[in-house]
Tab-separated table of C-alpha atoms in Angstrom:
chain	number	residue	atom	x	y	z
A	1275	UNK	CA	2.239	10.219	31.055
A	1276	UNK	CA	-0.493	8.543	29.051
A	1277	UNK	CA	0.978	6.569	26.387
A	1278	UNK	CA	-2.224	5.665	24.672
A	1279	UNK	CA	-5.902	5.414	25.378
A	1280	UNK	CA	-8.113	2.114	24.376
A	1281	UNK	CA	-11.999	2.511	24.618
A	1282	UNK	CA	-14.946	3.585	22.489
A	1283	UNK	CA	-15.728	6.240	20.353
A	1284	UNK	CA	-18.256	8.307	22.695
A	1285	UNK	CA	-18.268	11.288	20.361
A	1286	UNK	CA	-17.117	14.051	18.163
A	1287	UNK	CA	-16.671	17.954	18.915
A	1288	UNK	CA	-15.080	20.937	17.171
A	1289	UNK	CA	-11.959	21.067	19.740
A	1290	UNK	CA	-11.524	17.074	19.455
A	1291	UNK	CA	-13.139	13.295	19.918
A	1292	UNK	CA	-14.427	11.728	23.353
A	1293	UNK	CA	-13.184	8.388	23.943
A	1294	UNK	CA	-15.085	6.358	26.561
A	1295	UNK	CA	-12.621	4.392	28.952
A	1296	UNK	CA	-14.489	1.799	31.245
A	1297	UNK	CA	-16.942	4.562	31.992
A	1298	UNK	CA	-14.222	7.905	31.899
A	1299	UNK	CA	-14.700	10.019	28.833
A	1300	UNK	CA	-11.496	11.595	27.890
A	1301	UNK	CA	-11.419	14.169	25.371
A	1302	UNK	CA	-8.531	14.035	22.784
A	1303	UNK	CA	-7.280	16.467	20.424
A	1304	UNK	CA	-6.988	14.739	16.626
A	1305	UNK	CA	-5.562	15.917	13.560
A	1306	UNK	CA	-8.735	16.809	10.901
A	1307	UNK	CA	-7.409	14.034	8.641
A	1308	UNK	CA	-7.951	11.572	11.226
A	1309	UNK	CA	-11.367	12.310	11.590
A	1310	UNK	CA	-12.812	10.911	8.256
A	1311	UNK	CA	-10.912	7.734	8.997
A	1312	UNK	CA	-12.400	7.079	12.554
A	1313	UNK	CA	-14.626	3.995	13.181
A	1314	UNK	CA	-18.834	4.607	13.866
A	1315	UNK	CA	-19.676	5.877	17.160
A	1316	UNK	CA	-19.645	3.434	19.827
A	1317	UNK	CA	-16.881	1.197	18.107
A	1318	UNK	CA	-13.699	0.515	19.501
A	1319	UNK	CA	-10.631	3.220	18.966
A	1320	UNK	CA	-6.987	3.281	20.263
A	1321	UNK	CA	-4.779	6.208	19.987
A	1322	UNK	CA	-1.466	7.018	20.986
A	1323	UNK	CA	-1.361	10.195	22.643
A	1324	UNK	CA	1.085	12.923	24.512
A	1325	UNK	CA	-0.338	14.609	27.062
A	1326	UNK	CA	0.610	18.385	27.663
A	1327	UNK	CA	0.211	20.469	30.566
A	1328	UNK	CA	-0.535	23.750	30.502
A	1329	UNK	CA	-1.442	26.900	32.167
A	1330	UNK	CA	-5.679	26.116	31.663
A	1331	UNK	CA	-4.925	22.559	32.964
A	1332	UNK	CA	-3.764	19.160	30.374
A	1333	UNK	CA	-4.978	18.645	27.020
A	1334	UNK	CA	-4.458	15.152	25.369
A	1335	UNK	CA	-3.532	15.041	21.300
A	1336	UNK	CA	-4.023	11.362	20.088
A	1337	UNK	CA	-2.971	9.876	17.028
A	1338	UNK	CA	-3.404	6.746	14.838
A	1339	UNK	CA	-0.025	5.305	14.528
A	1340	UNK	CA	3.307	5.774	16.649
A	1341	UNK	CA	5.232	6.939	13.004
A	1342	UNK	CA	2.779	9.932	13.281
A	1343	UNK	CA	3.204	10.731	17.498
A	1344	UNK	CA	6.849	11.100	16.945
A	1345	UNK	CA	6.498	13.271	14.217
A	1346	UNK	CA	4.312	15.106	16.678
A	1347	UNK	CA	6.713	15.487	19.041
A	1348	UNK	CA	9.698	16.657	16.915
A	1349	UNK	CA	7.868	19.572	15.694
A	1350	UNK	CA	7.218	20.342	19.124
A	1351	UNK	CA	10.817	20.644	19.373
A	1352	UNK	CA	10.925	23.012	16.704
A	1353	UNK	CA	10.988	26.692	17.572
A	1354	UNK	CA	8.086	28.619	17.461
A	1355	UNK	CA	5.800	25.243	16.619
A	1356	UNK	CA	3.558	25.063	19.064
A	1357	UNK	CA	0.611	21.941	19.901
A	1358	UNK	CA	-1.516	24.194	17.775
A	1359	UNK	CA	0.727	24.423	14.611
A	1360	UNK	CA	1.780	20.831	14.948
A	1361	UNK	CA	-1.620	19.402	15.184
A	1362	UNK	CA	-2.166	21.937	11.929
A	1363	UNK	CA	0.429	20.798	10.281
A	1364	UNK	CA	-0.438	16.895	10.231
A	1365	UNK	CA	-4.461	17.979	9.820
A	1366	UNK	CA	-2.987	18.810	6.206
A	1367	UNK	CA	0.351	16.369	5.625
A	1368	UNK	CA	0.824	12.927	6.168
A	1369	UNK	CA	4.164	12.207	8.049
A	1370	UNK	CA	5.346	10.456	4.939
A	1371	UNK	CA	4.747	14.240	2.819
A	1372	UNK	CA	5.963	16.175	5.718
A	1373	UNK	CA	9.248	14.139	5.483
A	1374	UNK	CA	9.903	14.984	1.624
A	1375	UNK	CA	9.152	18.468	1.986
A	1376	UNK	CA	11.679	18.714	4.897
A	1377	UNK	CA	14.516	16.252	2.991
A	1378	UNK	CA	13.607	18.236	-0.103
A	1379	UNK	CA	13.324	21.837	1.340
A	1380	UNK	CA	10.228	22.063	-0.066
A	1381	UNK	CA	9.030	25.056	1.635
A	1382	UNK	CA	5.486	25.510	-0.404
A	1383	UNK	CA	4.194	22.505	0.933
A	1384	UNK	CA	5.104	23.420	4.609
A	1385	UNK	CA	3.732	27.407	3.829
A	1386	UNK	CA	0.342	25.650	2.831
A	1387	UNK	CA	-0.657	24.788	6.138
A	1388	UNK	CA	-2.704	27.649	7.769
A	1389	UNK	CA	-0.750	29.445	9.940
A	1390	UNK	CA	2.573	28.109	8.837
A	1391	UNK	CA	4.806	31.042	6.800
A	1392	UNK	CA	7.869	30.515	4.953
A	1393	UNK	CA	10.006	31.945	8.283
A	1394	UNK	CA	8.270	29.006	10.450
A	1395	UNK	CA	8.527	26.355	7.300
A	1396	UNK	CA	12.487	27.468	7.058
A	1397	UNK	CA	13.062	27.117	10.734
A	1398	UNK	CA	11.156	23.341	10.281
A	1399	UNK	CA	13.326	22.112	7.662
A	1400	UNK	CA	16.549	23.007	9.321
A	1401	UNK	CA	15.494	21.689	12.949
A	1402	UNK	CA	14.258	18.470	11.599
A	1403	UNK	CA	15.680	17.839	8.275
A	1404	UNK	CA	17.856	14.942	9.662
A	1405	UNK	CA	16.043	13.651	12.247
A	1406	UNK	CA	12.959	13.387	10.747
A	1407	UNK	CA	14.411	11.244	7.515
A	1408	UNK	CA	16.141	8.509	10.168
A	1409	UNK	CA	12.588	8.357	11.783
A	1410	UNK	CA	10.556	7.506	8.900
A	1411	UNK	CA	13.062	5.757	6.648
A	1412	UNK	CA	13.815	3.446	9.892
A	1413	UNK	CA	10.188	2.517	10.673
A	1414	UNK	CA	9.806	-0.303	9.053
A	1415	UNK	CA	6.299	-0.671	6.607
A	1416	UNK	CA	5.377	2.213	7.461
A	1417	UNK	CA	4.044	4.707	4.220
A	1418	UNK	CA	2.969	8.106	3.840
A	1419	UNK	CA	-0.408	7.241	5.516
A	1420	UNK	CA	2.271	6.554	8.635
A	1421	UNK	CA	0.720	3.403	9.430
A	1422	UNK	CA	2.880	0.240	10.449
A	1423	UNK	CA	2.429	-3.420	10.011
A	1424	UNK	CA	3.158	-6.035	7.112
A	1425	UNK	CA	5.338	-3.720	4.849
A	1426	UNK	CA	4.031	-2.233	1.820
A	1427	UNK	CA	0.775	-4.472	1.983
A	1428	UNK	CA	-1.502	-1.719	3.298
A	1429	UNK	CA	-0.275	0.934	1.281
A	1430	UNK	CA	-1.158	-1.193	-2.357
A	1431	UNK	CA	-4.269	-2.378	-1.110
A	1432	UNK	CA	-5.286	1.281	-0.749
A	1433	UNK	CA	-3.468	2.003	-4.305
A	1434	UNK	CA	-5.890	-1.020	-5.680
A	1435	UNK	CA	-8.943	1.077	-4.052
A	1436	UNK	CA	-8.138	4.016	-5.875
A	1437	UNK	CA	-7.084	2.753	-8.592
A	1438	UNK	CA	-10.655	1.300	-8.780
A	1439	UNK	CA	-12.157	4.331	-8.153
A	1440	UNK	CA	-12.513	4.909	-4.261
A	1441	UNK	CA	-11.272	8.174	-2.641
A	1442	UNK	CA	-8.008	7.925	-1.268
A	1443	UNK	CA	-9.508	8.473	2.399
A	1444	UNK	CA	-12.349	6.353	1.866
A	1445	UNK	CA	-9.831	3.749	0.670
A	1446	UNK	CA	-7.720	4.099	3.828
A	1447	UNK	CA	-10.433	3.604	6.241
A	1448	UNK	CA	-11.241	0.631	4.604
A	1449	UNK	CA	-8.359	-1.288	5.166
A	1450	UNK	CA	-7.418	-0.117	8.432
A	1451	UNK	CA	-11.241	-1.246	9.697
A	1452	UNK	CA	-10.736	-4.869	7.906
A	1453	UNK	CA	-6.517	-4.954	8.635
A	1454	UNK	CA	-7.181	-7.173	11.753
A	1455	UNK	CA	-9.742	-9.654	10.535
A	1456	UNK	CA	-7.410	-10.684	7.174
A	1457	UNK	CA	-5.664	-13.552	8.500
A	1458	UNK	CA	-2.057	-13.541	6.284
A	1459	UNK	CA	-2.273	-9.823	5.800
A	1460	UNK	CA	-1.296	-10.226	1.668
A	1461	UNK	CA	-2.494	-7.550	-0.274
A	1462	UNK	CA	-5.222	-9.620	-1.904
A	1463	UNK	CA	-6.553	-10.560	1.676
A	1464	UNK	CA	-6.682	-6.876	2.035
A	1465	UNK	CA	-8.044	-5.878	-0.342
A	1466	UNK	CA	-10.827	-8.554	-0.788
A	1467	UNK	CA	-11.619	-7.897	2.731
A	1468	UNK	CA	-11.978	-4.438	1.994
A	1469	UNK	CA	-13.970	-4.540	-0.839
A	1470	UNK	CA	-16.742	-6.455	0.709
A	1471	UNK	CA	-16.977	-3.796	4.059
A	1472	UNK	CA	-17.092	-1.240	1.642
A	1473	UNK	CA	-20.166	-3.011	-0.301
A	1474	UNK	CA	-21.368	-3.424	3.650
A	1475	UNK	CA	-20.925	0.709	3.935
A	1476	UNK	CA	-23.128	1.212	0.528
A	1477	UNK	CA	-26.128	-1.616	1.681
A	1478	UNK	CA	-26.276	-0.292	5.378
């Protein structure tokens, strides 16, 4: 099992990315949403990834954070949810949404994925409606982007973004690319940091 891959960002395709490890290039399947968030080509990327075998030979799905993997894997457990509807289904959600529409039965936010109807989005909510609240609710700082780290802190400095006017994905991206380099990890450090890649972004 490959638990995650660490390398550089080779390239992007329809059917996935190509991450470059120590001269292997390994293609991974993403969700959409992931896509936008992804650093330059040639940068540094780490996924964690679940690697399924089938009938054509393996395919590899990566993701950004271990909140959204597990999610990942429960809907594989999920009858009828297959890699394709799964991947689908966080291309559109965030873990975070995907939890309230299960704990809420909100079946119109699971029938607006492509692909997913109200039988599948049924069968979703009663599979995982428990199991997918003590996942989320027990994963400490994580929020509906399903990152992890110092709690809450990553989620406002994104709110500050938007709040200023940024998109909510372009906001995102921003503080996951400067998260590492802000030293205490406060929301100001964040968001400072932040701000001045973005101004980077805008001059380059």
């Amino acid at each position: 099992m490959i638990a995650f891959l660490s390398g550089n960002l080779l390239e992007i395709q329809e059917d996935g990315i190509i991450v470059d490890v120590h001269g292997v290039g390994y293609l991974v399947r993403v969700p959409l949403s992931m896509v936008s968030l992804l650093p330059p080509k040639g940068q540094p990327v780490r996924l964690h990834t679940h690697l399924i075998w089938r009938e054509d030979g393996p395919a590899l799905f990566g993701f950004s954070s271990r909140v959204e993997l597990e999610t990942f894997r429960s809907l594989l457990n999920v009858a009828g949810v297959g890699p394709r509807a799964a991947l689908a289904i966080l291309s559109t959600v965030t873990p975070g949404t995907l939890r309230r529409a299960v704990v809420e039965e909100n079946e119109n936010i699971l029938t607006a994925v492509p692909g997913i109807g109200k039988k599948t989005a049924r069968r979703i909510i009663l599979e995982l409606k428990d199991k997918l609240a003590d996942m989320v609710f027990e994963a400490d700082g994580t929020d509906d982007t399903g990152e992890t780290g110092t709690p809450g802190n990553e989620g406002e400095a994104v709110a500050a973004l938007v709040a200023l006017g940024y998109a909510q994905m372009e906001a995102r991206r921003a503080v996951r690319q400067v998260r590492q380099q802000a030293a205490s990890g406060s929301t100001e450090e964040l968001l400072r940091s932040a701000l001045q890649w973005l101004g980077r972004q805008k001059n380059a």
